[in-house]
Amino acid sequence: MSAVTGLALLQVFAGGIVSGMKAGLSYPTWPLMLREFFPSALLKEKFSWNAFMQYNAADYWGRTFIQFTHRTIAYSLLLVTIAWNIYEIKKHSWRNLPISVKTFNLSLLLQIAIGIITVLSCVGRIPVFWGVAHQAGAMIVLANLSWIWFDAKRKQSFAPRDYVHDVVSAATKYA
């Protein structure tokens, strides 16, 4: 659970930079970024530390980098969440998972869908409605994570833990 929380916080941070840099305008395609998984602009364009400090319409590298990073964190967050759910379902069964976990799963899937709609709507203009909906969705995802941690403290029967250690231990046990 700590990996999910850390990735979610990092994702919200990166999302704020994506929004501020208007990075969606550079790559209004999904799942690929203008027909590339790894955008060639990261290798061709000039690197700039300024890209992380202020918006510059001429800085294509910065917008490419932050858009790629935001997407990569999103994919990672989804995969880690799936792995965490599999671990917890094996341990407790789906039926016995707290409603906070199920609500988090739903909010994360909705957030991903809104993010995809937002980026696909960035053709020539910023879709303010979808951008605001995506930012609001991030707050809902974080609220759900807070709820999970609250449930864990309150109930102690369902304690979010670092499942990576258990997964690695189990994998090496049978290797």
mmCIF file of C-alpha atoms in Angstrom:
data_model
loop_
_atom_site.group_PDB
_atom_site.id
_atom_site.type_symbol
_atom_site.label_atom_id
_atom_site.label_comp_id
_atom_site.label_asym_id
_atom_site.label_seq_id
_atom_site.Cartn_x
_atom_site.Cartn_y
_atom_site.Cartn_z
ATOM 1 C CA MET A 1 0.000 0.000 0.000
ATOM 2 C CA SER A 2 2.860 2.361 0.671
ATOM 3 C CA ALA A 3 4.035 1.926 -2.944
ATOM 4 C CA VAL A 4 0.544 2.822 -4.210
ATOM 5 C CA THR A 5 0.428 5.883 -1.973
ATOM 6 C CA GLY A 6 3.903 7.038 -2.994
ATOM 7 C CA LEU A 7 3.162 6.641 -6.695
ATOM 8 C CA ALA A 8 -0.176 8.440 -6.323
ATOM 9 C CA LEU A 9 1.476 11.409 -4.610
ATOM 10 C CA LEU A 10 4.200 11.528 -7.256
ATOM 11 C CA GLN A 11 1.545 11.320 -9.979
ATOM 12 C CA VAL A 12 -0.408 14.269 -8.580
ATOM 13 C CA PHE A 13 2.811 16.293 -8.410
ATOM 14 C CA ALA A 14 3.682 15.416 -12.033
ATOM 15 C CA GLY A 15 0.100 16.165 -13.083
ATOM 16 C CA GLY A 16 0.382 19.678 -11.706
ATOM 17 C CA ILE A 17 3.480 20.236 -13.830
ATOM 18 C CA VAL A 18 1.734 18.758 -16.901
ATOM 19 C CA SER A 19 -1.124 21.195 -16.377
ATOM 20 C CA GLY A 20 1.123 24.198 -15.801
ATOM 21 C CA MET A 21 3.251 23.447 -18.856
ATOM 22 C CA LYS A 22 0.213 22.764 -21.062
ATOM 23 C CA ALA A 23 1.978 19.544 -22.010
ATOM 24 C CA GLY A 24 -1.202 17.895 -23.269
ATOM 25 C CA LEU A 25 -1.101 20.131 -26.327
ATOM 26 C CA SER A 26 2.173 18.531 -27.434
ATOM 27 C CA TYR A 27 0.895 14.956 -27.440
ATOM 28 C CA PRO A 28 -2.899 14.752 -27.867
ATOM 29 C CA THR A 29 -2.739 11.037 -28.655
ATOM 30 C CA TRP A 30 -3.115 7.875 -26.611
ATOM 31 C CA PRO A 31 -1.848 5.226 -25.919
ATOM 32 C CA LEU A 32 1.210 6.275 -27.943
ATOM 33 C CA MET A 33 2.739 9.731 -27.996
ATOM 34 C CA LEU A 34 2.462 10.671 -31.675
ATOM 35 C CA ARG A 35 2.925 7.041 -32.735
ATOM 36 C CA GLU A 36 5.854 6.435 -30.362
ATOM 37 C CA PHE A 37 5.944 4.815 -26.927
ATOM 38 C CA PHE A 38 9.233 6.555 -26.074
ATOM 39 C CA PRO A 39 9.049 9.968 -27.744
ATOM 40 C CA SER A 40 12.063 10.664 -29.956
ATOM 41 C CA ALA A 41 11.916 14.325 -28.942
ATOM 42 C CA LEU A 42 13.527 13.338 -25.636
ATOM 43 C CA LEU A 43 16.649 12.396 -27.571
ATOM 44 C CA LYS A 44 16.490 15.017 -30.342
ATOM 45 C CA GLU A 45 15.469 18.164 -28.473
ATOM 46 C CA LYS A 46 17.744 20.201 -26.230
ATOM 47 C CA PHE A 47 17.540 19.373 -22.506
ATOM 48 C CA SER A 48 16.642 22.290 -20.250
ATOM 49 C CA TRP A 49 16.492 22.516 -16.450
ATOM 50 C CA ASN A 50 14.331 25.585 -16.979
ATOM 51 C CA ALA A 51 11.636 23.255 -18.232
ATOM 52 C CA PHE A 52 10.872 22.280 -14.647
ATOM 53 C CA MET A 53 10.739 25.813 -13.263
ATOM 54 C CA GLN A 54 8.653 27.835 -15.676
ATOM 55 C CA TYR A 55 6.436 27.515 -18.715
ATOM 56 C CA ASN A 56 8.106 28.219 -22.020
ATOM 57 C CA ALA A 57 6.113 27.617 -25.190
ATOM 58 C CA ALA A 58 9.340 27.019 -27.120
ATOM 59 C CA ASP A 59 10.571 24.291 -24.742
ATOM 60 C CA TYR A 60 9.341 21.145 -26.448
ATOM 61 C CA TRP A 61 11.724 18.842 -24.514
ATOM 62 C CA GLY A 62 10.258 19.829 -21.140
ATOM 63 C CA ARG A 63 6.658 19.263 -22.225
ATOM 64 C CA THR A 64 7.645 15.939 -23.794
ATOM 65 C CA PHE A 65 9.516 14.802 -20.692
ATOM 66 C CA ILE A 66 6.773 15.668 -18.210
ATOM 67 C CA GLN A 67 4.029 14.176 -20.393
ATOM 68 C CA PHE A 68 6.023 10.942 -20.783
ATOM 69 C CA THR A 69 6.765 10.873 -17.041
ATOM 70 C CA HIS A 70 3.102 11.451 -16.123
ATOM 71 C CA ARG A 71 1.988 8.613 -18.395
ATOM 72 C CA THR A 72 4.711 6.273 -17.130
ATOM 73 C CA ILE A 73 3.792 6.927 -13.502
ATOM 74 C CA ALA A 74 0.125 6.293 -14.368
ATOM 75 C CA TYR A 75 0.934 2.914 -15.928
ATOM 76 C CA SER A 76 3.142 2.039 -12.956
ATOM 77 C CA LEU A 77 0.448 3.087 -10.473
ATOM 78 C CA LEU A 78 -2.117 0.917 -12.237
ATOM 79 C CA LEU A 79 0.198 -2.125 -12.282
ATOM 80 C CA VAL A 80 1.209 -1.738 -8.631
ATOM 81 C CA THR A 81 -2.456 -1.290 -7.650
ATOM 82 C CA ILE A 82 -3.400 -4.466 -9.529
ATOM 83 C CA ALA A 83 -0.571 -6.380 -7.820
ATOM 84 C CA TRP A 84 -1.607 -5.008 -4.418
ATOM 85 C CA ASN A 85 -5.241 -5.999 -5.061
ATOM 86 C CA ILE A 86 -4.233 -9.528 -6.070
ATOM 87 C CA TYR A 87 -2.175 -9.838 -2.905
ATOM 88 C CA GLU A 88 -4.987 -8.551 -0.666
ATOM 89 C CA ILE A 89 -7.681 -10.624 -2.405
ATOM 90 C CA LYS A 90 -5.626 -13.792 -1.908
ATOM 91 C CA LYS A 91 -5.216 -12.839 1.729
ATOM 92 C CA HIS A 92 -8.779 -11.661 2.516
ATOM 93 C CA SER A 93 -10.988 -12.425 -0.546
ATOM 94 C CA TRP A 94 -12.715 -9.698 -2.546
ATOM 95 C CA ARG A 95 -15.823 -9.904 -0.412
ATOM 96 C CA ASN A 96 -13.874 -9.097 2.773
ATOM 97 C CA LEU A 97 -11.923 -6.135 1.437
ATOM 98 C CA PRO A 98 -12.952 -2.836 3.032
ATOM 99 C CA ILE A 99 -15.226 -0.568 1.008
ATOM 100 C CA SER A 100 -12.427 2.020 1.054
ATOM 101 C CA VAL A 101 -10.241 -0.259 -1.077
ATOM 102 C CA LYS A 102 -13.035 -0.970 -3.541
ATOM 103 C CA THR A 103 -13.847 2.751 -3.762
ATOM 104 C CA PHE A 104 -10.180 3.541 -4.359
ATOM 105 C CA ASN A 105 -10.057 1.013 -7.213
ATOM 106 C CA LEU A 106 -13.116 2.588 -8.825
ATOM 107 C CA SER A 107 -11.815 6.139 -8.378
ATOM 108 C CA LEU A 108 -8.442 5.197 -9.889
ATOM 109 C CA LEU A 109 -10.069 3.612 -12.955
ATOM 110 C CA LEU A 110 -12.310 6.654 -13.422
ATOM 111 C CA GLN A 111 -9.303 8.950 -13.028
ATOM 112 C CA ILE A 112 -7.410 7.053 -15.703
ATOM 113 C CA ALA A 113 -10.405 7.240 -18.062
ATOM 114 C CA ILE A 114 -10.785 10.992 -17.467
ATOM 115 C CA GLY A 115 -7.045 11.437 -18.075
ATOM 116 C CA ILE A 116 -7.298 9.645 -21.410
ATOM 117 C CA ILE A 117 -10.328 11.729 -22.420
ATOM 118 C CA THR A 118 -8.457 14.882 -21.379
ATOM 119 C CA VAL A 119 -5.363 14.141 -23.450
ATOM 120 C CA LEU A 120 -7.413 13.114 -26.483
ATOM 121 C CA SER A 121 -9.353 16.401 -26.201
ATOM 122 C CA CYS A 122 -6.162 18.526 -26.254
ATOM 123 C CA VAL A 123 -6.211 19.048 -30.008
ATOM 124 C CA GLY A 124 -5.236 22.689 -30.515
ATOM 125 C CA ARG A 125 -6.726 23.866 -27.207
ATOM 126 C CA ILE A 126 -6.834 23.014 -23.533
ATOM 127 C CA PRO A 127 -10.150 21.281 -22.658
ATOM 128 C CA VAL A 128 -10.817 23.190 -19.421
ATOM 129 C CA PHE A 129 -13.761 21.031 -18.335
ATOM 130 C CA TRP A 130 -11.834 17.775 -18.703
ATOM 131 C CA GLY A 131 -8.694 19.289 -17.185
ATOM 132 C CA VAL A 132 -10.597 20.414 -14.095
ATOM 133 C CA ALA A 133 -12.384 17.049 -13.898
ATOM 134 C CA HIS A 134 -8.997 15.298 -14.051
ATOM 135 C CA GLN A 135 -7.583 17.487 -11.269
ATOM 136 C CA ALA A 136 -10.701 16.914 -9.149
ATOM 137 C CA GLY A 137 -10.350 13.189 -9.786
ATOM 138 C CA ALA A 138 -6.810 13.336 -8.399
ATOM 139 C CA MET A 139 -8.171 14.798 -5.167
ATOM 140 C CA ILE A 140 -10.766 12.019 -4.966
ATOM 141 C CA VAL A 141 -8.068 9.365 -5.469
ATOM 142 C CA LEU A 142 -5.995 10.941 -2.661
ATOM 143 C CA ALA A 143 -9.066 11.139 -0.417
ATOM 144 C CA ASN A 144 -9.704 7.448 -1.007
ATOM 145 C CA LEU A 145 -6.105 6.639 -0.107
ATOM 146 C CA SER A 146 -6.533 8.595 3.119
ATOM 147 C CA TRP A 147 -9.678 6.585 3.818
ATOM 148 C CA ILE A 148 -7.790 3.313 3.335
ATOM 149 C CA TRP A 149 -5.065 4.392 5.760
ATOM 150 C CA PHE A 150 -7.729 5.554 8.241
ATOM 151 C CA ASP A 151 -9.495 2.177 7.977
ATOM 152 C CA ALA A 152 -6.201 0.395 8.548
ATOM 153 C CA LYS A 153 -5.498 2.345 11.712
ATOM 154 C CA ARG A 154 -9.051 2.000 12.988
ATOM 155 C CA LYS A 155 -9.617 -1.686 12.287
ATOM 156 C CA GLN A 156 -6.104 -3.117 12.481
ATOM 157 C CA SER A 157 -7.540 -6.225 10.812
ATOM 158 C CA PHE A 158 -6.745 -4.805 7.399
ATOM 159 C CA ALA A 159 -3.345 -3.206 7.535
ATOM 160 C CA PRO A 160 -1.827 -1.813 4.351
ATOM 161 C CA ARG A 161 1.687 -3.110 4.158
ATOM 162 C CA ASP A 162 4.608 -3.284 1.859
ATOM 163 C CA TYR A 163 3.432 -6.252 -0.184
ATOM 164 C CA VAL A 164 6.529 -6.093 -2.393
ATOM 165 C CA HIS A 165 8.539 -7.798 0.364
ATOM 166 C CA ASP A 166 5.976 -10.609 0.617
ATOM 167 C CA VAL A 167 5.741 -11.029 -3.160
ATOM 168 C CA VAL A 168 9.527 -11.173 -3.517
ATOM 169 C CA SER A 169 9.776 -13.603 -0.590
ATOM 170 C CA ALA A 170 7.142 -15.841 -2.134
ATOM 171 C CA ALA A 171 8.827 -15.719 -5.551
ATOM 172 C CA THR A 172 12.256 -16.578 -4.190
ATOM 173 C CA LYS A 173 10.800 -19.350 -2.051
ATOM 174 C CA TYR A 174 9.707 -21.255 -5.175
ATOM 175 C CA ALA A 175 12.660 -20.284 -7.361
#
